[in-house]
Coordinates of C-alpha atoms and ligand atoms in Angstrom, one line a residue:
Chain I
M172 CA -0.2 -0.1 -0.1
K173 CA 1.4 3.5 -0.7
P174 CA 0.4 6.9 0.2
I175 CA 0.4 9.7 -2.5
I176 CA 1.6 13.4 -1.4
I177 CA 1.6 16.3 -3.2
D178 CA 3.1 19.4 -1.9
R179 CA 2.9 23.3 -3.4
L180 CA 2.7 21.6 -6.8
S181 CA 1.6 24.4 -9.6
I182 CA 1.8 24.4 -13.7
S183 CA 1.2 27.0 -15.9
F184 CA 0.6 27.4 -20.1
G185 CA 2.1 30.5 -21.2
P186 CA 1.0 33.2 -19.0
I187 CA -2.2 31.3 -17.5
R188 CA -1.6 29.9 -14.1
V189 CA -3.3 26.6 -14.4
L190 CA -2.5 25.7 -10.6
H191 CA -1.7 27.7 -7.6
D192 CA 0.3 25.7 -4.9
V193 CA -1.7 22.8 -4.4
S194 CA -1.1 20.1 -1.7
F195 CA -2.8 17.4 0.2
D196 CA -2.3 14.0 1.0
V197 CA -3.7 10.8 0.3
T198 CA -3.2 7.6 3.0
A199 CA -2.3 4.2 1.7
G200 CA -5.5 2.6 0.8
E201 CA -7.8 5.4 0.9
C202 CA -10.1 6.4 -2.1
F203 CA -9.6 10.1 -2.2
G204 CA -11.7 12.2 -4.6
L205 CA -11.4 15.7 -6.7
V206 CA -14.6 17.6 -7.3
G207 CA -15.1 21.3 -8.4
E208 CA -15.7 23.8 -11.1
S209 CA -15.4 22.5 -14.9
G210 CA -11.8 23.8 -16.0
S211 CA -10.6 24.2 -12.3
G212 CA -7.9 22.1 -12.9
K213 CA -8.7 18.1 -11.7
S214 CA -7.2 16.7 -14.5
T215 CA -4.0 18.5 -14.9
I216 CA -3.2 17.7 -11.3
L217 CA -3.7 13.7 -12.5
R218 CA -1.2 14.6 -15.6
C219 CA 1.2 16.1 -13.6
A220 CA 1.5 13.9 -10.9
S221 CA 1.5 10.7 -13.3
M222 CA 4.1 12.6 -14.9
L223 CA 2.3 13.4 -18.5
T224 CA 3.6 16.6 -18.2
D225 CA 7.2 17.9 -16.0
I226 CA 7.0 21.2 -16.4
W227 CA 5.3 21.8 -13.3
D228 CA 6.7 22.8 -10.2
G229 CA 6.3 21.1 -6.6
T230 CA 6.7 17.7 -5.3
V231 CA 4.8 14.7 -5.6
R232 CA 5.7 11.6 -4.4
I233 CA 4.3 7.9 -3.9
G234 CA 5.3 6.0 -1.6
E235 CA 8.7 6.5 -0.5
H236 CA 9.8 7.9 -3.9
D237 CA 9.6 11.2 -5.9
V238 CA 7.8 10.7 -8.8
R239 CA 10.0 12.8 -10.8
K240 CA 13.3 10.2 -9.9
M241 CA 11.3 6.8 -10.5
P242 CA 12.8 5.0 -13.9
V243 CA 9.9 4.8 -15.9
A244 CA 8.6 1.0 -16.0
E245 CA 8.7 1.6 -12.3
R246 CA 6.4 4.0 -12.8
C247 CA 4.5 2.3 -14.8
R248 CA 3.6 -0.8 -12.3
T249 CA 3.2 1.7 -9.4
V250 CA 0.7 4.1 -10.7
Q251 CA -1.9 3.8 -13.8
M252 CA -4.5 6.1 -15.0
V253 CA -7.9 5.6 -16.7
F254 CA -8.5 9.5 -18.7
Q255 CA -11.2 11.1 -19.0
D256 CA -11.4 11.2 -22.6
P257 CA -11.2 7.3 -23.6
Y258 CA -11.1 7.7 -27.2
G259 CA -7.9 10.0 -27.0
S260 CA -6.0 7.5 -25.3
L261 CA -6.9 4.3 -27.2
H262 CA -4.8 3.8 -30.6
P263 CA -7.5 4.0 -33.2
R264 CA -5.7 1.2 -35.3
H265 CA -4.5 -0.8 -32.2
S266 CA -7.1 -4.1 -31.2
I267 CA -8.7 -4.0 -27.8
R268 CA -5.8 -7.1 -27.0
T269 CA -3.1 -5.0 -28.5
A270 CA -4.2 -2.2 -26.3
L271 CA -4.3 -4.3 -23.1
D272 CA -1.3 -6.6 -23.7
E273 CA 1.2 -4.1 -24.3
G274 CA 1.5 -3.3 -20.7
L275 CA 1.9 -6.7 -19.7
R276 CA 4.4 -7.6 -22.3
I277 CA 6.6 -4.8 -21.5
N278 CA 6.5 -5.4 -18.0
G279 CA 6.9 -9.4 -18.1
F280 CA 3.9 -10.9 -16.9
D281 CA 3.3 -14.4 -17.5
D282 CA 0.2 -15.7 -18.3
R283 CA -1.1 -12.9 -20.5
E284 CA -3.8 -15.1 -22.3
A285 CA -5.7 -15.5 -19.1
R286 CA -5.2 -12.0 -17.4
L287 CA -6.4 -10.7 -21.0
A288 CA -9.4 -12.6 -20.6
Q289 CA -10.1 -12.1 -16.9
A290 CA -9.4 -8.3 -17.4
M291 CA -12.1 -8.1 -19.9
R292 CA -14.4 -10.2 -17.3
D293 CA -13.8 -7.9 -14.5
V294 CA -15.1 -4.7 -16.5
G295 CA -17.7 -6.8 -17.8
L296 CA -16.9 -7.0 -21.4
P297 CA -17.4 -10.1 -23.7
V298 CA -13.6 -11.4 -24.1
E299 CA -14.8 -11.9 -27.8
F300 CA -13.8 -7.9 -27.6
L301 CA -10.4 -8.3 -27.5
D302 CA -10.7 -8.4 -31.4
R303 CA -12.5 -5.3 -31.9
Y304 CA -11.0 -1.9 -32.4
P305 CA -12.0 1.3 -30.1
H306 CA -14.1 2.9 -33.1
Q307 CA -16.8 -0.5 -33.2
L308 CA -17.2 0.2 -29.2
S309 CA -19.8 2.0 -27.8
G310 CA -18.3 5.1 -25.4
G311 CA -18.9 3.0 -22.2
Q312 CA -17.3 0.2 -23.6
R313 CA -14.0 2.4 -24.8
Q314 CA -14.3 3.3 -21.4
R315 CA -14.2 -0.2 -19.7
V316 CA -11.4 -1.0 -21.8
A317 CA -9.4 2.0 -20.5
I318 CA -10.3 0.7 -16.5
A319 CA -9.0 -2.6 -17.5
R320 CA -6.0 -1.8 -19.3
A321 CA -5.1 -0.1 -15.8
L322 CA -6.3 -2.7 -13.8
I323 CA -4.0 -5.2 -15.6
L324 CA -1.2 -4.0 -14.8
E325 CA -1.9 -4.2 -10.6
P326 CA -0.6 -0.5 -9.9
D327 CA -0.3 0.5 -6.1
V328 CA -2.1 3.6 -7.1
L329 CA -4.7 4.1 -9.4
F330 CA -5.5 8.0 -10.7
L331 CA -9.3 7.6 -11.9
D332 CA -10.3 10.7 -14.3
E333 CA -14.3 10.4 -14.1
P334 CA -14.2 6.8 -14.6
T335 CA -17.7 6.2 -14.8
S336 CA -19.7 9.1 -16.3
A337 CA -19.7 7.5 -19.9
L338 CA -21.2 4.1 -18.0
D339 CA -25.2 3.6 -17.2
V340 CA -26.1 3.1 -13.6
S341 CA -26.1 -0.3 -14.3
V342 CA -22.8 -1.3 -15.2
Q343 CA -21.3 1.6 -13.1
A344 CA -22.6 -0.4 -9.9
E345 CA -20.2 -3.4 -11.2
V346 CA -17.3 -0.7 -11.8
L347 CA -17.4 0.8 -8.6
N348 CA -18.0 -2.9 -6.8
L349 CA -15.0 -3.9 -8.8
L350 CA -13.2 -0.9 -7.6
V351 CA -13.7 -1.6 -3.9
R352 CA -13.4 -5.3 -4.2
L353 CA -9.7 -4.6 -5.5
Q354 CA -9.1 -2.0 -3.0
Q355 CA -10.0 -4.2 0.1
E356 CA -8.2 -7.6 -1.9
K357 CA -4.9 -5.8 -3.0
G358 CA -4.8 -2.6 -1.2
F359 CA -5.0 0.1 -4.1
T360 CA -4.7 3.4 -3.4
Y361 CA -7.3 5.7 -5.4
L362 CA -7.2 9.3 -6.5
M363 CA -10.5 9.9 -8.1
V364 CA -12.0 12.9 -10.1
S365 CA -16.2 13.0 -10.5
H366 CA -18.4 15.5 -10.6
D367 CA -21.3 13.2 -9.2
L368 CA -21.0 13.8 -5.8
A369 CA -23.3 10.3 -4.8
V370 CA -20.2 8.3 -6.2
V371 CA -17.9 10.4 -4.4
D372 CA -19.8 9.7 -1.3
H373 CA -20.3 6.0 -1.6
M374 CA -16.4 5.2 -2.9
C375 CA -14.4 8.1 -1.2
D376 CA -13.4 8.3 2.9
R377 CA -12.5 12.3 1.9
F378 CA -12.1 14.6 -1.2
A379 CA -11.0 18.0 -2.3
I380 CA -12.9 20.5 -3.7
M381 CA -11.3 22.8 -6.6
Q382 CA -12.3 26.2 -7.9
H383 CA -9.8 28.1 -10.4
G384 CA -6.4 25.8 -9.7
R385 CA -6.8 25.3 -6.0
I386 CA -8.3 23.6 -3.3
V387 CA -11.1 25.4 -1.8
E388 CA -11.6 22.7 1.1
V389 CA -10.5 19.0 1.9
L390 CA -13.4 17.5 3.6
D391 CA -14.8 14.1 5.2
R392 CA -17.2 12.1 3.2
D393 CA -20.2 13.1 5.9
A394 CA -19.3 16.5 5.4
I395 CA -21.7 15.9 2.7
T396 CA -24.5 15.5 4.3
G397 CA -23.4 16.5 7.5
G398 CA -23.4 19.8 6.2
G399 CA -19.4 20.1 7.2
A400 CA -18.4 22.5 4.8
T401 CA -17.1 26.2 6.2
Q402 CA -16.2 27.8 2.6
P403 CA -18.5 29.5 0.4
Y404 CA -17.7 27.6 -3.0
A405 CA -17.4 24.2 -1.3
K406 CA -21.3 24.7 0.2
Q407 CA -22.2 26.2 -2.8
L408 CA -21.2 23.0 -4.9
I409 CA -22.5 20.5 -2.2
D410 CA -25.9 22.5 -2.0
A411 CA -26.5 22.4 -5.5
S412 CA -25.4 18.7 -6.1
L413 CA -27.9 17.5 -3.0
E414 CA -30.4 20.0 -5.1
Y415 CA -29.8 18.0 -8.5
E416 CA -30.3 14.5 -6.8
R417 CA -33.7 16.0 -5.4
A418 CA -34.8 17.3 -8.5
I419 CA -32.9 19.0 -10.8
Chain Q
M212 CA -48.7 19.7 -35.1
D213 CA -47.0 16.8 -37.1
P214 CA -43.9 15.0 -35.5
V215 CA -40.6 16.4 -36.2
L216 CA -39.3 12.8 -36.3
D217 CA -41.0 9.6 -37.1
I218 CA -39.3 6.6 -36.5
Q219 CA -41.2 2.9 -37.4
R220 CA -39.1 -0.6 -36.6
L221 CA -35.7 0.7 -37.3
S222 CA -33.2 -2.2 -37.4
I223 CA -29.5 -1.7 -37.8
R224 CA -26.7 -4.1 -38.3
Y225 CA -22.9 -2.8 -38.8
A226 CA -20.9 -4.6 -41.7
G227 CA -19.3 -7.3 -40.5
A228 CA -21.5 -7.5 -37.2
P229 CA -23.0 -11.2 -36.0
A230 CA -26.2 -9.6 -34.7
P231 CA -27.7 -6.5 -35.1
A232 CA -27.0 -3.6 -33.1
V233 CA -30.5 -2.0 -33.0
R234 CA -33.6 -3.8 -33.1
D235 CA -37.2 -2.5 -34.2
V236 CA -37.0 1.2 -32.1
S237 CA -40.1 2.9 -33.1
F238 CA -40.8 6.4 -31.4
T239 CA -41.7 9.6 -32.6
L240 CA -40.6 12.8 -31.3
G241 CA -42.8 16.2 -31.5
R242 CA -41.6 19.7 -30.1
E243 CA -40.2 18.2 -27.0
R244 CA -37.2 16.9 -24.8
L245 CA -36.9 13.0 -25.1
G246 CA -34.8 11.0 -23.0
I247 CA -32.9 7.5 -24.1
V248 CA -31.5 6.1 -21.4
G249 CA -30.3 2.5 -21.2
E250 CA -27.1 -0.2 -20.7
S251 CA -23.8 0.6 -22.2
G252 CA -23.5 -0.8 -25.7
S253 CA -27.6 -0.8 -26.3
G254 CA -27.5 1.2 -29.0
K255 CA -28.6 4.4 -28.0
S256 CA -25.7 6.3 -30.5
T257 CA -26.1 4.2 -33.2
V258 CA -29.8 5.1 -33.2
G259 CA -28.7 8.9 -33.1
R260 CA -26.1 8.5 -36.1
A261 CA -28.8 6.6 -38.0
I262 CA -30.8 9.5 -37.8
M263 CA -28.0 11.9 -38.9
R264 CA -27.2 9.4 -41.8
L265 CA -24.0 8.7 -40.1
L266 CA -23.5 5.1 -41.0
D267 CA -22.5 4.1 -44.7
T268 CA -21.6 0.8 -44.0
A269 CA -24.0 -0.4 -41.8
E270 CA -27.6 -2.1 -43.0
I271 CA -30.0 -0.1 -41.7
T272 CA -33.8 -1.3 -42.6
A273 CA -36.7 0.7 -41.2
D274 CA -40.6 0.8 -41.8
R275 CA -40.4 4.6 -41.9
M276 CA -37.6 6.9 -40.8
Q277 CA -39.2 10.6 -41.4
F278 CA -37.6 14.2 -40.6
E279 CA -40.2 16.9 -41.7
E280 CA -40.7 16.4 -45.3
V281 CA -37.2 14.1 -45.5
D282 CA -37.5 10.6 -46.3
L283 CA -34.3 9.5 -44.0
L284 CA -34.4 6.4 -45.4
N285 CA -34.2 7.4 -49.5
A286 CA -32.8 11.0 -49.3
P287 CA -29.7 11.1 -51.5
E288 CA -26.6 12.1 -50.0
R289 CA -26.9 15.7 -51.9
K290 CA -30.1 16.4 -50.2
M291 CA -28.7 15.3 -46.5
L292 CA -25.6 17.6 -46.8
D293 CA -28.3 20.4 -47.0
V294 CA -30.3 18.9 -44.0
R295 CA -27.4 17.2 -41.5
G296 CA -26.1 20.1 -39.4
K297 CA -28.2 22.9 -40.8
R298 CA -32.0 21.6 -39.8
M299 CA -30.6 18.6 -37.9
S300 CA -27.6 18.7 -35.4
M301 CA -25.9 15.9 -33.1
I302 CA -24.0 16.5 -30.0
L303 CA -21.3 13.6 -30.3
Q304 CA -20.6 11.7 -27.3
D305 CA -16.6 12.2 -27.3
P306 CA -16.5 16.0 -28.7
K307 CA -12.5 15.7 -28.3
F308 CA -12.6 12.9 -30.8
S309 CA -14.9 14.3 -32.9
L310 CA -13.1 18.3 -33.1
N311 CA -10.1 18.3 -35.6
P312 CA -6.9 17.9 -33.3
I313 CA -5.0 20.2 -35.2
Q314 CA -7.4 23.4 -35.1
R315 CA -8.1 25.9 -32.8
C316 CA -11.7 25.3 -31.0
G317 CA -12.7 28.7 -32.0
H318 CA -11.7 28.9 -35.5
Q319 CA -13.7 25.3 -35.8
I320 CA -16.8 27.0 -34.2
A321 CA -16.3 30.0 -36.7
E322 CA -15.8 27.8 -39.8
A323 CA -18.9 25.7 -39.0
Y324 CA -20.8 28.9 -38.6
R325 CA -19.6 30.2 -42.0
T326 CA -20.3 27.1 -43.8
H327 CA -24.2 27.8 -42.6
V328 CA -24.3 31.7 -42.9
R329 CA -22.5 33.7 -44.9
C330 CA -20.2 36.3 -43.5
S331 CA -16.7 37.6 -42.7
K332 CA -14.1 35.9 -41.0
S333 CA -14.4 38.8 -38.3
E334 CA -17.8 38.4 -37.9
A335 CA -17.8 35.0 -37.4
R336 CA -15.1 35.3 -34.8
A337 CA -17.0 37.6 -32.9
R338 CA -20.4 35.0 -33.2
A339 CA -18.0 31.8 -31.8
I340 CA -16.7 33.9 -28.8
A341 CA -20.0 35.1 -28.1
M342 CA -21.4 31.5 -28.1
L343 CA -18.6 30.5 -25.9
E344 CA -19.5 32.8 -23.7
Q345 CA -23.5 31.3 -23.7
V346 CA -22.3 28.3 -22.4
H347 CA -20.3 30.0 -19.6
I348 CA -16.9 29.2 -20.5
R349 CA -14.6 31.6 -18.7
D350 CA -12.4 33.6 -20.7
P351 CA -14.0 32.9 -24.1
E352 CA -11.2 34.6 -25.9
R353 CA -8.3 32.6 -24.7
V354 CA -10.1 29.1 -25.4
Y355 CA -10.9 30.4 -28.9
D356 CA -7.3 29.9 -29.1
L357 CA -6.8 26.5 -27.5
Y358 CA -6.2 23.2 -29.6
P359 CA -8.7 20.4 -28.4
H360 CA -6.3 18.6 -26.4
E361 CA -5.5 22.2 -24.2
V362 CA -9.0 22.3 -23.3
S363 CA -10.6 20.5 -20.3
G364 CA -13.1 17.5 -20.9
G365 CA -16.4 20.0 -19.9
M366 CA -15.1 22.8 -21.9
G367 CA -14.6 20.6 -25.2
Q368 CA -18.2 19.5 -24.2
R369 CA -19.5 22.8 -23.9
V370 CA -17.3 24.1 -27.9
M371 CA -19.4 21.0 -29.2
I372 CA -22.7 23.0 -27.9
A373 CA -21.8 26.1 -28.9
M374 CA -21.1 24.5 -32.6
M375 CA -24.3 23.5 -32.6
L376 CA -26.2 26.7 -31.0
L377 CA -24.4 28.7 -33.8
T378 CA -27.0 26.9 -36.5
D379 CA -30.4 26.8 -36.0
P380 CA -31.7 23.3 -36.5
D381 CA -35.4 22.0 -35.9
L382 CA -34.0 19.0 -34.5
V383 CA -31.1 18.4 -32.0
I384 CA -29.7 14.7 -30.7
A385 CA -28.0 15.3 -27.7
D386 CA -25.4 12.3 -26.8
E387 CA -24.1 12.6 -23.1
P388 CA -23.8 16.4 -23.8
T389 CA -23.7 17.3 -20.1
S390 CA -21.3 13.9 -18.5
A391 CA -18.2 16.4 -17.6
L392 CA -19.7 19.4 -16.5
D393 CA -20.0 20.3 -12.8
V394 CA -23.4 20.3 -11.5
T395 CA -24.2 24.1 -11.8
V396 CA -23.0 24.5 -15.1
R397 CA -25.0 21.5 -16.2
L398 CA -27.9 23.2 -15.1
Q399 CA -26.7 26.5 -17.1
V400 CA -26.6 24.5 -20.0
L401 CA -29.6 22.3 -20.1
R402 CA -31.5 25.8 -19.5
I403 CA -30.2 26.5 -22.7
L404 CA -31.0 23.7 -24.6
D405 CA -34.4 23.9 -22.5
G406 CA -34.6 27.5 -24.1
L407 CA -34.3 25.9 -27.9
V408 CA -37.6 23.7 -26.9
R409 CA -39.6 26.1 -25.5
D410 CA -38.5 29.1 -27.4
K411 CA -37.8 28.2 -31.0
G412 CA -40.1 24.8 -30.7
I413 CA -37.0 22.3 -31.7
G414 CA -37.2 18.4 -31.0
L415 CA -34.6 17.1 -28.7
I416 CA -33.1 13.9 -28.1
M417 CA -31.4 13.7 -25.1
I418 CA -29.1 10.4 -24.6
S419 CA -28.1 10.4 -21.2
H420 CA -27.1 7.9 -18.1
D421 CA -28.1 10.4 -15.6
L422 CA -31.7 9.8 -14.3
N423 CA -31.9 12.1 -12.2
L424 CA -31.6 14.8 -15.4
V425 CA -33.7 12.8 -17.4
R426 CA -36.4 12.7 -14.7
A427 CA -36.3 16.4 -14.5
F428 CA -35.7 17.7 -17.5
C429 CA -37.2 15.4 -20.4
D430 CA -40.7 14.8 -21.1
R431 CA -40.4 10.9 -22.4
V432 CA -38.2 8.5 -22.0
L433 CA -37.0 5.3 -23.9
I434 CA -35.4 2.8 -22.2
M435 CA -33.2 0.8 -24.0
Y436 CA -31.8 -2.7 -23.4
A437 CA -29.9 -5.1 -26.1
G438 CA -31.1 -2.9 -29.2
R439 CA -34.5 -2.7 -28.3
V440 CA -36.8 0.0 -26.4
V441 CA -37.6 -2.1 -23.4
E442 CA -40.3 0.7 -22.3
A443 CA -41.2 3.9 -23.1
L444 CA -42.8 6.2 -20.4
D445 CA -43.1 10.0 -18.7
A446 CA -40.2 11.4 -17.4
R447 CA -42.0 11.8 -14.4
D448 CA -43.2 8.5 -13.9
L449 CA -39.3 6.8 -14.4
D450 CA -39.1 5.6 -10.6
N451 CA -42.6 3.7 -11.7
A452 CA -40.8 1.7 -14.8
Q453 CA -41.8 -1.9 -15.0
H454 CA -39.7 -3.6 -17.1
P455 CA -37.1 -5.8 -14.9
Y456 CA -34.2 -4.1 -16.6
S457 CA -35.4 -0.6 -15.8
R458 CA -36.2 -1.9 -12.5
G459 CA -32.2 -3.0 -12.1
L460 CA -31.0 0.0 -13.7
L461 CA -33.0 2.7 -11.0
A462 CA -31.9 0.3 -8.0
A463 CA -28.0 0.6 -9.1
Q464 CA -27.9 4.0 -8.9
P465 CA -25.7 5.4 -5.9
R466 CA -27.3 8.0 -3.8
I467 CA -25.7 10.8 -1.5
G468 CA -25.7 9.6 2.1
G469 CA -26.2 6.0 0.9
T470 CA -24.8 2.9 2.9
R471 CA -21.6 2.2 1.3
E472 CA -22.8 -1.5 0.7
P473 CA -22.0 -2.9 -2.5
L474 CA -24.6 -1.5 -5.4
P475 CA -26.9 -3.4 -6.3
V476 CA -26.0 -5.1 -9.8
L477 CA -27.9 -6.4 -12.6
A478 CA -28.7 -10.4 -13.0
R479 CA -29.3 -10.2 -17.1
Q480 CA -31.6 -12.6 -18.4
D481 CA -32.5 -13.7 -21.4
S482 CA -36.1 -12.7 -20.9
W483 CA -35.5 -8.8 -20.7
L484 CA -35.0 -9.0 -24.4
E485 CA -38.8 -8.7 -24.5
P486 CA -40.3 -5.2 -24.3
L487 CA -42.6 -4.7 -21.8
E488 CA -46.0 -5.3 -23.3
A489 CA -44.4 -9.1 -24.0
Q490 CA -43.1 -9.4 -20.3
A491 CA -46.2 -9.8 -18.1
Ligands
ATP84 N1 -1.5 21.9 -22.7 C1 -2.4 23.5 -22.0 N2 -2.4 24.3 -23.1 C2 -2.9 25.1 -22.5 N3 -4.3 25.3 -21.1 C3 -4.1 24.1 -20.6 C4 -3.4 22.9 -21.2 N4 -3.8 21.7 -20.7 C5 -5.0 22.7 -19.5 N5 -5.5 23.8 -20.1 C6 -5.9 24.4 -19.1 O1 -6.1 24.3 -18.0 C7 -7.8 24.5 -17.1 C8 -7.7 23.2 -16.3 O2 -7.9 22.0 -17.0 P1 -8.3 20.8 -16.4 O3 -8.5 19.7 -17.9 O4 -7.3 19.8 -15.8 O5 -9.9 20.8 -15.8 P2 -10.8 20.1 -15.3 O6 -10.9 20.4 -13.8 O7 -10.2 18.5 -15.3 O8 -12.0 20.3 -15.9 P3 -13.2 18.9 -16.4 O9 -14.1 19.2 -15.4 O10 -14.0 20.1 -17.4 O11 -12.4 17.9 -17.1 C9 -8.1 24.8 -18.1 O12 -8.6 26.1 -18.3 C10 -7.5 24.3 -19.6 O13 -8.0 25.0 -20.5
ATP85 N1 -18.5 0.3 -36.0 C1 -18.9 -0.5 -34.9 N2 -18.9 -2.0 -35.7 C2 -19.5 -3.4 -35.1 N3 -20.0 -3.0 -34.0 C3 -20.0 -1.5 -33.5 C4 -19.5 -0.3 -34.1 N4 -20.5 0.7 -33.7 C5 -20.7 0.5 -32.5 N5 -20.9 -1.5 -32.4 C6 -21.3 -2.1 -31.3 O1 -22.9 -1.7 -31.4 C7 -23.2 -1.8 -30.0 C8 -24.3 -0.6 -29.7 O2 -23.2 0.9 -29.4 P1 -23.6 2.3 -29.5 O3 -22.7 2.9 -29.1 O4 -24.9 2.6 -29.9 O5 -24.1 1.9 -27.7 P2 -24.6 3.0 -26.4 O6 -25.8 2.8 -26.4 O7 -25.0 4.2 -26.9 O8 -23.4 2.8 -25.2 P3 -23.1 4.1 -24.5 O9 -23.8 4.4 -23.9 O10 -21.7 2.8 -24.0 O11 -22.4 4.9 -25.3 C9 -22.2 -2.1 -29.1 O12 -22.5 -3.1 -28.5 C10 -21.2 -1.7 -29.7 O13 -20.1 -2.6 -29.8
MG86 MG1 -10.6 17.0 -16.5
MG87 MG1 -23.0 6.1 -26.7

């Protein structure tokens, strides 16, 4: 089990500062949520922490190690990411089998065929879909392939960017149950972005609320129903979500 | 009033697929908000793409597929070029994939406008920026100049919506248009779509996994499972849906303040392939 420690993470694109000194810790084995305004920088935090970009300042540690200093192969086995936008993250001319097998091969896993089949079953897809291409799948099926690709490498830490927003609630339930089971069995640590506070409430122990590239407040799950938020934007977001669930 | 869209017994089989992705789907759409919910892979986007005539290699059969005076089964592609994007618009499910990766977002909106309306480049730019503002993008001038990979998920969705708003369609098919938006912005965008139905009298098909949204925002709902419409009902009655798939779907929704026990999952059964009337 590995904790995540993010300390004064900042990034700018040209003259625009997108993250301002973002700091928070995720305990080993915890599920930590990131919620907030569209465009506030949630995906950018995940992209920085997984070194998809390295033009940021600050430090990110996973377990004992600074992510900047981890060799690529080790980083791959430690952290996997499920992207918000599964189409963009799957190569259009690679079959699903190729997409899933690549990581297994590079990281020297044995029993690859059995692992591929199990990964498909875990996310509720027929094993035959291994031979399809991304454009032959529905939006939610692609998202499940992206989840399978991350899980198959058995990383310690998973960054999940809106992992279930493209799924109907029945498939979402299966994926969330799977994530909870893996967390219990294998001690995965999750950092999960979501716009759905019901999902955050179901999955996360704590969560951070973001606006304009800053963390506004870090709250316990109970703060959603218990009125525990103190910052104006945090209160507003929680109230709007409660209202939305009752009847938009 | 005549319906905007009349679809009877639509079936669609992708080239090389062993079974149809959509079977015997029938519905009519007036100047209203019709929700389509259902299982991932059940054929919702496929129905939308067939109406837009975006499936050239799939085998499509129907007793009737009528959009206003256009017979969608037989209209030549020449006619469709006049209709698609102008009189009917689809907001696609994967915004970033649907946008051209090597052109700035704002430029794409402006160009889309110029294919429909004759105007100068600077006029098109001004319209595009105004539209970005209307969909509540902060700092529309900056976002105009960003490439698709530089905008956030929710900004990409709003770029797609802005593009649609610049035209003046009678039918809008919105495929998961708000899934990446926070609740506050989502409500603002829904209000815009609502305005189109109320003020301009468009027909709106809203494909969504968000049951709260469909219940409160739509007039009617179709529930799809394995390529079929298994149940159709008034949106406000969604919680009283009867089909076993619909019941399972409603039960699987997590709730704020819920128990955190494992969520109920579906035990899918072959008999679910029958629509509600045949269940009993
Ligand atoms: N490569 C880039 N170049 C310029 N701006 C960028 C780039 N990447 C991100 N941004 C900007 O950073 C901001 C934060 O984007 P980010 O994708 O992190 O938002 P988000 O919180 O994930 O939003 P959403 O909920 O809509 O997905 C946005 O204003 C975006 O335009
Ligand atoms: N080009 C294609 N070739 C073969 N099969 C396809 C193709 N495109 C989609 N399919 C299949 O058709 C079925 C219906 O897909 P569709 O995209 O319509 O589902 P959907 O209801 O929109 O699902 P989601 O909610 O996950 O987006 C799926 O099983 C999908 O795998
Ligand atoms: Mg994002
Ligand atoms: Mg779809």
